Amino acid sequence: MRYLIPILYISACQLFADSAGDSQELEPITVTATRFNELVNDVPHDVHLIDEIDILEDMPRSLPETFRSNPGVLVQKTANGKGSPFIRGFTGFRNLLLIDGIRLNNAAFREGPNQYWATVDPLSASRVELIKGQGSVLYGSDAIGGTVNVITKNADPLTYRKDELFSEGRIIYQGSSAEQSHTGRAEGIVGIGQSTGVILGYTDRRIGNIKASGLGELPHTGFDEVGFDLRMDHYFSENVRGTFAYQQFEQNDLWRVHKTIYGRSWEGTSVGRELRRSGDQSRRLAYAQIKADDLDGPIQKIHTSLSWHNHEESRYRIKSSGKADQQGFDLDSLGAWVQLESDTRIGKLSYGTSYYRDQADTFRNDLDQEGNVIRERIQGPFGDDSKYEQFGVFIQDQINVTDHFNINFGSRFTHVIADIGNFEDPVSKNASSMKNDWDDVSSSLRGVYKLGSSGKFNIFGGASQGFRAPNFSDLSRLDSARSNEIETPSPDLDPEKFLSYELGSRFDDNKLSAGISIFYTDIRDMIVRTPTGRVIEDELEVIKKNGSEGYVYGIELDASYEISDRFSAFGSFAFNDGMADTFPDSSVSSRSEPISRLLPPSGILGLRYKLFDSQWLELSSFIAAKQDNLNTRDKGDTQRIPPGGTPGYTVFNLRYGFQLSEQLLLTLSLENITDEEYRIHGSGQNEPGINFVFGASMTF
């Protein structure tokens, strides 16, 4: 599905509205796809929307898991609490995450799946927008596989009468048996109608060890996390709004179990040798924004933002020899952007500029058995005392060629500067530094055509350029990579280039909703890890180099059909394939191999029945084929990928929802009914076995 509501969950709000005799639904709107407020059917992209009610009913453990019902997204989990979505073949720093339009991606993001998206509390979101294959015109570096924008909750004072004092509250709870987890959230809203609204939220999550079918309880897969968020919206006038927000999120004692002796072998996977590898991470964000609409003169809309982002990470490791070390980083990111909109004779223009500056300090200390520091290293996971700047200017024009045909085209210029203060030279072991800069111009041309006067059927497509500039991790990483690998600094790198093509269609009426999207992404100068043949601290050294050429393509299908007023069916399917140059050994020759950790053929099938106006029952199945299309490094990643590939699986889930009153929603789920023994491709652990889940939301 192009958005989540019609694919898996029926909205309790809609059910309540139906019981009141109101069956009308508002068409979904996206603000991320084009930077305009646009109906989904009007944008030339494949759009996936997740509303607050979807998150409330699903209660995902982390932000990446909100995409688990989209078969076009592979939610890989190196460890519990460290999910990383693969979108159209790409993950980690090749997908861009925004929070209210502010970049979460920073220069510390590392290659492959990483844990940083898990620092965003999904329960603080009012909506999550995923735009697949976005390109770099609107948001700059990293937007290759897709762009995700988390729109946070707000206490909108415009929904209340002028000068009316208002206050509301909500308590949310979810518990599950196979994860031995408990999640609680409390929210409070206060404000003055038509003027000011404030929302305050606190989330506390306790995840226990996973109980996996066939393996039993998985040691050290539990962890704790807490989140706090505050947002104030104030209307200076009817069309000028100011927003101030602060949020923080902390995760404690997350183990990367597959690297340790506590890993469990499954289908022939190997078990790690380390005695411990655990970590903590925290993130803080504060921002102020001003948005003015319906202005007179040549500029109709202005949206400005000033933000501060802080990310801290630490990792503690005990090797098989008993040697221990601790490393981490502390990164501050300052950001500012302005977006303007103008209606002109040559079309509807969106244009603006952005600037981000990351500054990071890193550390690594070798420890004795008592935890005392015996040696301070030159750098932590990447170079110490490092700075990274991104400056961009963009313009996009939307032209209504006819009443049924729109064209969007635009370009962005980006200038990037990387300044690494201290990193360890892999040959001399001495401290070195580097400074480099790069320029990029990316463009995009897309269009959407609506057939007929109803606008129910459209065809969209186009081409978008994307790029990704080397960051701290690319240039100066000194840390573990995949199984038994260590990555060392690679200061001589250039930006990656991508060109994505897409053709799709959507149809929606009262009973049938269906969509199809076909994409192809051309890869140029992609940065890849390359073995050197050297062994460092019992691990094989890999460095990074440009030079990988290749492609990835796929198809995504979805459909839902209302059989009767109470009974409906839905289904979806996705498939990815692709090849890229790799450097599997220390020789200089490259080899064309499958893209790493490709999404296997995957699908969802389900039936939904409305028992009464306020109750629903749903049976769904998640299906994935065996993935044995592996490259050399996939085959060598024996702690996560079984020999011969990851087995396929079919998982059945049964869900029940009861809107007991306007204030109280109850949900009951029986997940993995058949107690299937399975692992999502590329993950470091198996998924829970049969799982009883209870959820409740009460407003007051």
XYZ file of C-alpha atoms in Angstrom:
700
model
C 0.000 0.000 0.000
C 1.170 3.529 -0.525
C 0.066 4.388 2.988
C -0.550 2.246 6.011
C -4.191 2.789 6.990
C -5.807 0.680 4.266
C -3.259 -2.113 4.382
C -3.258 -3.458 7.914
C -5.268 -1.583 10.464
C -8.721 -0.080 10.488
C -8.845 3.210 12.274
C -10.686 3.215 15.557
C -11.473 6.857 14.891
C -13.111 5.925 11.618
C -15.069 3.182 13.368
C -16.378 5.644 15.901
C -17.268 8.068 13.117
C -19.140 5.290 11.311
C -21.137 4.567 14.446
C -22.172 8.210 14.443
C -23.356 7.914 10.871
C -20.486 9.822 9.270
C -18.730 7.703 6.659
C -16.812 10.479 4.936
C -13.025 10.304 4.984
C -10.601 13.115 4.338
C -8.084 12.464 1.607
C -4.561 12.033 3.037
C -2.127 14.923 2.585
C 1.667 14.824 2.390
C 3.986 17.768 3.037
C 7.249 15.916 2.401
C 6.969 14.704 -1.188
C 6.991 18.150 -2.822
C 7.371 20.546 0.175
C 3.832 21.706 -0.643
C 0.677 20.599 1.178
C -0.521 18.144 -1.465
C -3.090 15.382 -1.699
C -1.382 12.020 -2.053
C -3.002 11.437 -5.464
C -1.528 14.712 -6.715
C 2.151 13.949 -6.060
C 4.461 12.198 -8.558
C 5.874 9.807 -5.952
C 5.143 6.554 -4.185
C 3.942 7.802 -0.795
C 3.430 5.814 2.412
C 1.650 7.545 5.319
C 1.416 6.272 8.886
C -1.060 8.143 11.064
C -1.158 8.444 14.842
C -3.960 5.895 15.132
C -1.885 3.331 13.202
C 1.000 3.799 15.630
C -1.383 3.635 18.576
C -2.875 0.318 17.472
C 0.395 -1.274 16.331
C 2.557 0.091 19.203
C 5.907 -0.591 17.458
C 9.019 -0.916 19.623
C 10.900 1.613 17.520
C 10.472 3.995 14.618
C 11.909 1.542 12.029
C 9.320 -1.036 13.060
C 6.499 1.288 12.033
C 7.393 0.221 8.460
C 7.180 -3.528 9.099
C 3.740 -3.753 7.467
C 5.117 -2.290 4.233
C 6.503 -5.215 2.196
C 8.665 -2.816 0.199
C 10.721 -2.035 3.322
C 13.044 -4.576 4.940
C 13.401 -3.770 8.651
C 16.774 -5.324 9.481
C 17.760 -5.676 13.155
C 21.418 -6.121 13.964
C 20.238 -6.249 17.575
C 17.040 -5.674 19.478
C 16.407 -1.935 19.593
C 18.715 -1.260 16.627
C 16.409 -1.605 13.623
C 17.391 -0.073 10.287
C 14.996 -0.005 7.307
C 16.203 -0.998 3.843
C 14.260 1.146 1.353
C 14.599 0.245 -2.300
C 17.901 -1.505 -1.638
C 19.503 1.127 0.621
C 19.820 1.579 4.372
C 21.657 3.630 6.999
C 23.049 6.902 5.693
C 21.591 6.346 2.199
C 18.122 7.057 3.557
C 17.254 10.456 5.020
C 15.315 10.914 8.269
C 13.745 14.272 9.130
C 11.952 15.389 12.291
C 9.543 18.223 11.463
C 11.752 18.906 8.448
C 15.033 18.890 10.456
C 17.755 16.414 9.489
C 18.450 13.599 11.938
C 21.193 12.317 9.620
C 24.533 13.642 10.757
C 28.164 13.088 9.806
C 28.605 10.288 12.386
C 26.201 7.907 10.628
C 28.073 4.738 9.702
C 27.902 2.356 6.759
C 25.129 -0.236 6.631
C 22.385 -0.776 9.197
C 22.783 1.425 12.241
C 20.802 2.187 15.383
C 20.274 5.920 15.095
C 16.693 5.894 13.790
C 15.731 4.057 16.981
C 16.325 7.282 18.968
C 13.044 8.724 17.648
C 10.038 7.815 19.802
C 7.208 6.713 17.452
C 4.635 7.527 20.156
C 5.592 11.209 19.888
C 4.580 11.301 16.207
C 1.253 12.445 14.817
C 2.211 11.205 11.351
C 5.150 9.564 9.593
C 5.646 10.193 5.873
C 7.803 7.929 3.716
C 8.612 9.083 0.196
C 10.435 6.363 -1.703
C 13.185 7.283 -4.149
C 12.970 10.954 -3.215
C 16.309 12.177 -4.586
C 18.448 15.051 -3.321
C 16.783 18.146 -4.806
C 14.522 18.998 -1.884
C 16.534 17.776 1.106
C 20.153 17.349 0.034
C 22.621 14.550 0.689
C 21.565 10.998 1.670
C 18.022 10.870 0.208
C 18.682 7.854 -2.053
C 16.383 4.988 -1.074
C 13.823 7.260 0.511
C 13.033 10.235 2.720
C 11.127 9.875 6.004
C 9.652 12.866 7.807
C 8.348 12.421 11.360
C 5.662 15.033 12.048
C 5.431 15.419 15.826
C 2.244 15.777 17.850
C 0.976 19.252 18.617
C -1.811 20.787 20.691
C -3.478 22.735 17.886
C -5.243 25.724 19.492
C -7.207 26.380 16.278
C -9.490 23.447 17.111
C -10.822 25.347 20.159
C -12.906 28.493 20.544
C -11.135 31.830 20.918
C -9.730 32.432 24.434
C -11.082 29.068 25.628
C -8.841 27.428 28.220
C -8.411 23.776 27.348
C -6.656 20.778 28.828
C -6.573 17.090 27.895
C -4.625 14.017 28.821
C -3.879 10.535 27.566
C -2.404 7.391 29.066
C -1.095 4.627 26.790
C -0.009 1.117 27.747
C 1.229 -1.905 25.841
C 2.509 -5.230 27.078
C 3.708 -8.313 25.220
C 4.561 -11.829 26.347
C 7.285 -13.000 23.928
C 9.262 -9.776 24.397
C 8.439 -9.598 28.102
C 7.909 -5.909 27.528
C 5.971 -3.048 29.073
C 5.520 0.353 27.455
C 3.815 3.304 29.085
C 3.265 6.853 27.919
C 1.585 9.840 29.512
C 0.592 12.971 27.582
C -0.808 16.286 28.694
C -2.206 19.148 26.617
C -2.980 22.697 27.785
C -3.614 25.934 25.969
C -5.726 28.911 24.994
C -8.067 28.558 22.023
C -6.971 30.213 18.759
C -3.725 31.293 20.430
C -1.382 28.847 22.174
C -1.187 25.094 22.656
C 1.374 23.009 24.583
C 1.805 19.228 24.575
C 4.053 17.347 26.986
C 4.812 13.631 26.691
C 6.852 11.017 28.536
C 7.485 7.434 27.354
C 9.019 4.631 29.395
C 9.755 1.292 27.728
C 11.142 -1.863 29.347
C 11.988 -4.625 26.875
C 12.857 -8.053 28.238
C 14.743 -10.887 26.586
C 13.080 -12.198 23.443
C 11.464 -15.634 23.578
C 12.171 -17.062 20.132
C 10.618 -20.216 18.720
C 13.057 -23.125 18.753
C 15.780 -21.150 20.567
C 14.083 -20.201 23.806
C 14.958 -17.023 25.644
C 17.698 -15.039 23.886
C 20.170 -13.646 26.463
C 20.909 -9.920 26.607
C 18.248 -8.929 24.053
C 16.410 -6.794 26.608
C 17.010 -3.075 27.153
C 15.437 0.072 28.598
C 14.613 3.392 27.004
C 12.887 6.618 27.988
C 11.695 9.574 25.939
C 10.535 13.076 26.760
C 9.009 15.583 24.339
C 7.620 19.091 24.620
C 6.108 21.222 21.886
C 4.463 24.649 21.986
C 2.603 26.216 19.062
C 1.633 29.877 19.231
C -0.321 31.867 16.625
C 0.893 35.437 16.394
C -1.926 35.985 13.932
C -4.336 33.802 12.001
C -1.721 32.912 9.389
C 1.568 33.202 11.338
C 2.536 30.356 13.670
C 5.589 29.933 15.857
C 6.721 26.553 17.137
C 9.190 25.670 19.851
C 9.991 22.034 20.580
C 12.352 20.008 22.716
C 12.766 16.246 22.794
C 15.216 13.789 24.260
C 15.520 10.031 24.061
C 17.832 7.602 25.832
C 18.567 3.914 25.319
C 20.516 1.947 27.910
C 22.418 -1.340 27.829
C 21.764 -2.426 24.246
C 23.813 -5.508 23.428
C 25.052 -6.493 20.002
C 24.572 -10.114 20.972
C 25.587 -11.846 17.722
C 29.179 -10.593 18.238
C 29.336 -12.261 21.665
C 29.463 -15.763 23.101
C 25.793 -15.324 24.106
C 24.606 -15.485 20.504
C 22.538 -18.504 19.497
C 23.407 -20.481 16.392
C 20.456 -20.808 14.009
C 20.427 -22.641 10.686
C 24.238 -22.867 10.820
C 25.100 -19.279 11.810
C 28.323 -18.802 13.767
C 28.537 -17.428 17.291
C 30.693 -14.445 18.221
C 33.782 -14.589 20.434
C 33.499 -11.407 22.484
C 32.480 -11.626 26.124
C 30.494 -8.400 25.999
C 29.502 -5.688 23.546
C 26.955 -3.272 24.942
C 26.174 0.370 24.422
C 24.130 3.406 25.367
C 22.975 6.260 23.185
C 21.020 9.460 23.682
C 19.677 12.200 21.451
C 18.415 15.699 22.187
C 16.745 18.151 19.805
C 15.604 21.734 20.340
C 14.224 23.904 17.566
C 12.250 27.056 16.844
C 10.254 27.532 13.649
C 8.122 30.281 12.144
C 5.578 29.557 9.425
C 3.574 32.242 7.638
C 0.861 31.396 5.070
C -1.379 33.364 2.714
C 0.901 36.388 2.547
C 0.338 39.288 0.182
C 2.979 40.139 -2.372
C 5.369 37.994 -4.422
C 5.940 35.479 -1.584
C 2.882 33.620 -0.326
C 4.502 31.316 2.261
C 7.598 31.448 4.455
C 8.823 28.626 6.681
C 12.013 29.062 8.705
C 13.787 26.801 11.190
C 16.675 27.063 13.653
C 17.729 23.850 15.417
C 20.252 22.217 17.746
C 20.742 18.471 17.716
C 22.961 16.503 20.077
C 23.814 12.817 19.776
C 25.924 10.849 22.253
C 26.979 7.230 21.952
C 29.198 4.938 24.023
C 30.175 1.289 23.579
C 31.785 -1.088 26.066
C 33.516 -4.232 24.809
C 35.309 -7.178 26.405
C 37.210 -9.303 23.904
C 37.710 -13.061 24.120
C 41.189 -12.420 25.518
C 39.703 -10.457 28.397
C 40.973 -7.100 27.090
C 38.393 -4.350 27.362
C 37.831 -0.969 25.769
C 35.275 1.810 25.773
C 34.639 4.251 22.960
C 32.092 6.804 21.882
C 31.332 10.241 20.527
C 29.527 13.466 21.400
C 28.183 15.358 18.378
C 26.416 18.708 18.175
C 24.602 19.720 15.008
C 23.388 23.265 14.379
C 20.912 23.697 11.548
C 19.044 26.513 9.857
C 16.829 26.623 6.791
C 14.269 28.785 5.099
C 11.680 27.766 2.513
C 9.651 30.185 0.402
C 6.668 29.603 -1.885
C 5.480 31.843 -4.711
C 2.709 31.533 -7.288
C 4.106 32.851 -10.545
C 3.280 32.865 -14.231
C 5.802 30.097 -14.762
C 4.314 27.880 -12.041
C 4.200 27.323 -8.309
C 7.723 27.835 -6.975
C 9.265 26.374 -3.830
C 12.775 27.612 -3.113
C 15.127 28.174 -0.229
C 18.415 27.471 1.448
C 19.756 25.308 4.283
C 22.892 25.080 6.416
C 24.006 22.378 8.866
C 27.195 22.276 10.924
C 28.228 19.126 12.810
C 31.015 19.169 15.391
C 32.103 15.991 17.176
C 34.546 14.812 19.812
C 35.360 11.109 20.052
C 37.269 8.863 22.444
C 38.534 5.324 22.879
C 40.173 4.044 26.043
C 41.749 0.654 26.645
C 40.816 -0.686 30.083
C 42.183 -3.208 32.536
C 40.064 -5.868 34.217
C 39.024 -3.416 36.932
C 37.848 -0.887 34.349
C 40.759 1.516 34.812
C 42.114 3.387 31.786
C 45.491 2.024 30.703
C 45.716 3.740 27.306
C 43.996 6.627 25.539
C 43.722 6.206 21.772
C 44.008 8.936 19.142
C 40.384 8.607 18.086
C 37.123 6.908 18.856
C 34.857 5.267 16.241
C 35.808 8.123 13.875
C 38.234 11.044 13.906
C 38.361 13.265 16.964
C 37.787 17.044 16.880
C 35.919 16.863 13.565
C 33.710 19.394 11.783
C 31.297 18.955 8.889
C 29.356 21.654 7.040
C 26.602 21.403 4.438
C 25.244 24.415 2.587
C 22.511 24.072 -0.025
C 20.258 26.153 -2.267
C 17.275 24.648 -4.073
C 14.423 25.639 -6.378
C 11.464 23.585 -7.554
C 8.726 24.532 -10.010
C 5.325 22.857 -10.227
C 3.526 23.529 -13.496
C -0.112 22.666 -14.129
C 0.163 21.855 -17.825
C -3.542 20.955 -17.944
C -6.247 20.279 -15.377
C -5.102 16.654 -15.391
C -1.317 16.906 -15.874
C 1.279 18.389 -13.501
C 5.060 18.547 -13.888
C 7.580 19.074 -11.085
C 11.180 19.918 -11.847
C 13.937 21.377 -9.733
C 17.624 21.563 -8.872
C 19.829 21.899 -5.796
C 23.392 23.095 -5.370
C 25.225 21.707 -2.318
C 28.645 22.535 -0.902
C 30.123 20.177 1.731
C 33.245 20.661 3.875
C 34.784 17.906 6.022
C 37.540 18.723 8.534
C 38.902 15.743 10.498
C 41.090 17.005 13.338
C 42.759 13.768 14.514
C 42.585 10.264 13.144
C 44.940 7.324 13.399
C 46.932 6.652 10.254
C 46.426 2.920 9.543
C 50.059 2.469 8.445
C 52.171 4.667 10.733
C 49.741 4.576 13.704
C 50.449 8.275 14.150
C 47.867 11.055 14.364
C 46.867 12.618 11.049
C 44.336 15.193 9.919
C 42.523 15.992 6.694
C 40.277 18.616 5.166
C 38.332 18.357 1.939
C 35.288 19.828 0.246
C 32.913 18.820 -2.532
C 30.246 20.465 -4.696
C 27.158 18.848 -6.189
C 24.272 19.840 -8.441
C 21.308 17.452 -8.449
C 18.122 17.758 -10.522
C 14.746 16.077 -10.744
C 11.926 15.882 -13.299
C 8.631 14.201 -12.372
C 5.026 14.321 -13.417
C 1.569 13.010 -12.568
C -1.370 12.554 -14.951
C -4.964 11.980 -13.820
C -7.182 9.997 -16.153
C -10.834 11.001 -16.346
C -12.673 13.737 -14.510
C -12.983 11.932 -11.163
C -9.246 11.920 -10.427
C -9.472 8.378 -9.061
C -6.893 6.964 -11.463
C -3.475 8.483 -12.062
C -0.102 7.680 -13.589
C 3.081 9.155 -12.124
C 6.776 8.888 -12.803
C 10.028 10.622 -13.493
C 13.749 10.700 -12.800
C 15.642 12.077 -9.778
C 19.344 12.509 -9.131
C 20.775 11.792 -5.715
C 24.171 12.081 -4.076
C 25.853 11.357 -0.783
C 28.991 13.132 0.332
C 31.588 11.232 2.420
C 31.082 11.804 6.146
C 33.114 11.331 9.336
C 32.540 7.592 9.315
C 33.536 7.133 5.659
C 36.711 9.158 6.001
C 38.054 8.194 9.405
C 36.253 5.211 10.918
C 38.323 2.896 13.129
C 35.886 0.298 14.449
C 34.327 -3.106 13.858
C 32.322 -3.617 10.696
C 30.700 -6.962 9.836
C 31.572 -10.351 11.327
C 35.303 -10.433 12.192
C 36.065 -7.183 10.302
C 37.594 -3.871 11.384
C 37.315 -0.720 9.271
C 40.210 1.745 9.172
C 40.360 5.391 7.916
C 40.004 6.172 4.193
C 40.564 9.930 3.739
C 40.622 9.999 -0.100
C 36.970 9.624 -1.094
C 34.531 11.403 -3.414
C 30.713 11.724 -3.300
C 28.468 8.916 -4.489
C 26.077 9.533 -7.408
C 22.685 7.962 -8.114
C 19.953 8.372 -10.720
C 16.530 6.895 -9.932
C 13.726 6.257 -12.422
C 10.173 5.453 -11.390
C 6.855 4.695 -13.086
C 3.696 4.015 -11.123
C -0.056 4.243 -10.986
C -2.745 4.533 -8.323
C -6.501 3.921 -8.329
C -8.935 4.722 -5.521
C -12.690 4.592 -5.276
C -15.160 3.688 -2.546
C -14.472 -0.066 -2.753
C -11.166 -0.666 -4.510
C -7.770 0.835 -3.811
C -4.738 -0.356 -5.790
C -1.267 0.808 -6.699
C 1.834 -0.250 -8.565
C 5.316 1.223 -8.711
C 8.333 0.098 -10.731
C 11.735 1.655 -10.041
C 15.310 1.457 -11.266
C 18.298 3.172 -9.604
C 21.604 3.621 -11.415
C 24.652 3.607 -9.083
C 27.874 5.505 -9.775
C 31.019 5.817 -7.608
C 29.392 4.187 -4.592
C 31.693 3.895 -1.596
C 32.242 0.269 -0.557
C 34.322 -1.574 2.017
C 37.338 -3.371 0.556
C 39.588 -5.961 2.273
C 43.298 -5.120 2.444
C 44.542 -8.577 3.464
C 45.916 -7.291 6.780
C 44.799 -8.537 10.218
C 44.401 -5.981 13.032
C 43.563 -7.085 16.578
C 42.346 -10.494 15.315
C 40.019 -8.887 12.768
C 40.334 -8.540 8.985
C 41.028 -4.955 7.907
C 38.707 -3.275 5.412
C 39.004 0.227 3.978
C 36.594 2.244 1.859
C 36.969 3.228 -1.769
C 34.894 4.723 -4.561
C 34.384 2.787 -7.736
C 31.317 0.600 -7.279
C 29.041 0.845 -10.314
C 25.722 -0.956 -10.494
C 21.957 -0.816 -10.284
C 18.983 -1.882 -8.188
C 15.409 -2.288 -9.403
C 12.107 -3.552 -8.074
C 8.342 -3.640 -8.177
C 5.799 -2.826 -5.464
C 2.104 -3.739 -5.645
C -0.801 -3.244 -3.263
C -4.590 -3.611 -3.302
C -7.515 -3.552 -0.900
C -11.145 -4.333 -1.684
C -14.281 -3.718 0.363
C -16.317 -6.889 -0.183
C -19.207 -5.621 1.932
C -19.903 -2.929 4.506
C -18.218 -5.102 7.146
C -15.817 -7.344 5.246
C -12.699 -6.391 3.291
C -9.530 -7.996 1.934
C -6.067 -6.587 1.307
C -2.751 -7.681 -0.085
C 0.620 -6.402 -1.262
C 3.844 -7.636 -2.827
C 7.377 -6.296 -3.294
C 10.566 -7.526 -4.911
C 14.079 -6.045 -5.275
C 17.074 -7.148 -7.297
C 20.329 -5.549 -8.350
C 24.064 -5.831 -8.945
C 27.039 -3.672 -8.001
C 30.816 -3.870 -8.186
C 32.471 -5.260 -5.067
C 36.063 -5.814 -4.042
C 35.833 -9.184 -2.265
C 39.570 -9.615 -1.617
C 42.749 -7.567 -1.372
C 43.383 -7.631 -5.123
C 42.598 -4.487 -7.092
C 40.120 -6.233 -9.395
C 36.402 -5.744 -8.841
C 33.561 -8.173 -9.315
C 29.893 -7.571 -10.121
C 27.807 -9.187 -7.382
C 24.274 -8.902 -5.933
C 23.469 -5.812 -3.879
C 24.022 -6.603 -0.196
C 21.031 -7.729 1.874
C 18.450 -7.478 -0.898
C 14.778 -7.570 0.035
C 13.481 -11.070 -0.792
C 10.123 -11.432 -2.564
C 7.744 -10.385 0.229
C 4.037 -9.911 0.646
C 1.083 -9.427 2.944
C -2.362 -11.014 2.707
C -5.219 -10.297 5.066
C -8.920 -10.224 5.840
C -10.651 -7.679 8.029
C -14.128 -7.940 9.522
C -16.064 -5.293 11.405
C -17.909 -7.221 14.130
C -19.861 -4.192 15.276
C -19.547 -0.479 14.616
C -16.975 -0.204 17.416
C -15.170 -3.563 17.072
C -12.993 -5.148 14.408
C -11.178 -8.408 13.840
C -8.306 -8.951 11.439
C -6.289 -11.934 10.259
C -3.099 -11.128 8.368
C -0.073 -12.993 7.101
C 3.458 -11.762 6.418
C 5.250 -13.813 3.781
C 8.912 -13.710 2.724
C 10.732 -16.042 0.339
C 14.188 -17.463 0.983
C 16.956 -14.962 0.253
C 19.999 -16.729 -1.171
C 20.995 -13.992 -3.629
C 24.135 -13.048 -1.695
C 27.395 -11.302 -2.437
C 30.781 -12.265 -1.012
C 30.494 -10.133 2.109
C 26.951 -11.413 2.776
C 28.286 -14.963 2.648
C 31.072 -14.005 5.037
C 28.643 -12.415 7.504
C 28.066 -15.808 9.100
C 26.902 -14.450 12.467
C 23.825 -12.907 10.827
C 23.173 -14.730 7.541
C 22.952 -18.560 7.566
C 25.035 -20.521 5.031
C 23.039 -20.713 1.817
C 20.891 -17.703 2.696
C 18.095 -16.690 5.064
C 15.142 -19.156 5.023
C 11.716 -17.935 3.969
C 8.791 -17.752 6.368
C 5.060 -17.158 6.743
C 3.808 -15.494 9.914
C 0.113 -15.258 10.844
C -1.301 -12.590 13.155
C -4.767 -12.155 14.654
C -5.845 -8.741 15.932
C -8.921 -7.480 17.740
C -9.849 -3.896 18.517
C -12.648 -2.496 20.655
C -13.489 1.202 20.848
C -15.184 0.821 24.208
C -16.025 4.524 24.330
C -14.864 7.720 22.715
C -12.173 7.900 25.401
C -11.071 4.254 25.652
C -9.541 1.992 22.987
C -8.507 -1.603 23.732
C -6.514 -3.876 21.432
C -5.630 -7.570 21.702
C -3.256 -9.379 19.365
C -1.972 -12.882 18.922
C 1.182 -12.558 16.813
C 3.021 -15.410 15.136
C 0.123 -17.774 15.785
C 1.950 -20.848 14.457
C 5.100 -20.105 16.502
C 7.159 -19.767 13.310
C 10.921 -19.935 13.747
C 12.255 -17.091 11.587
C 14.704 -14.259 11.126
C 14.432 -11.124 8.989
C 17.176 -11.215 6.365
C 20.465 -9.686 7.542
C 19.457 -9.474 11.209
C 21.568 -10.612 14.142
C 18.740 -12.314 16.012
C 15.514 -14.231 15.498
C 12.080 -12.699 15.903
C 9.728 -13.520 18.808
C 7.718 -16.722 18.781
C 4.014 -16.782 19.595
C 3.283 -13.441 21.229
C 0.283 -12.131 23.174
C -0.002 -8.347 23.021
C -2.374 -6.101 24.951
C -2.785 -2.398 24.358
C -4.916 0.369 25.828
C -5.327 4.081 25.246
C -7.421 6.283 27.507
C -8.028 9.983 27.015
C -9.464 12.340 29.606
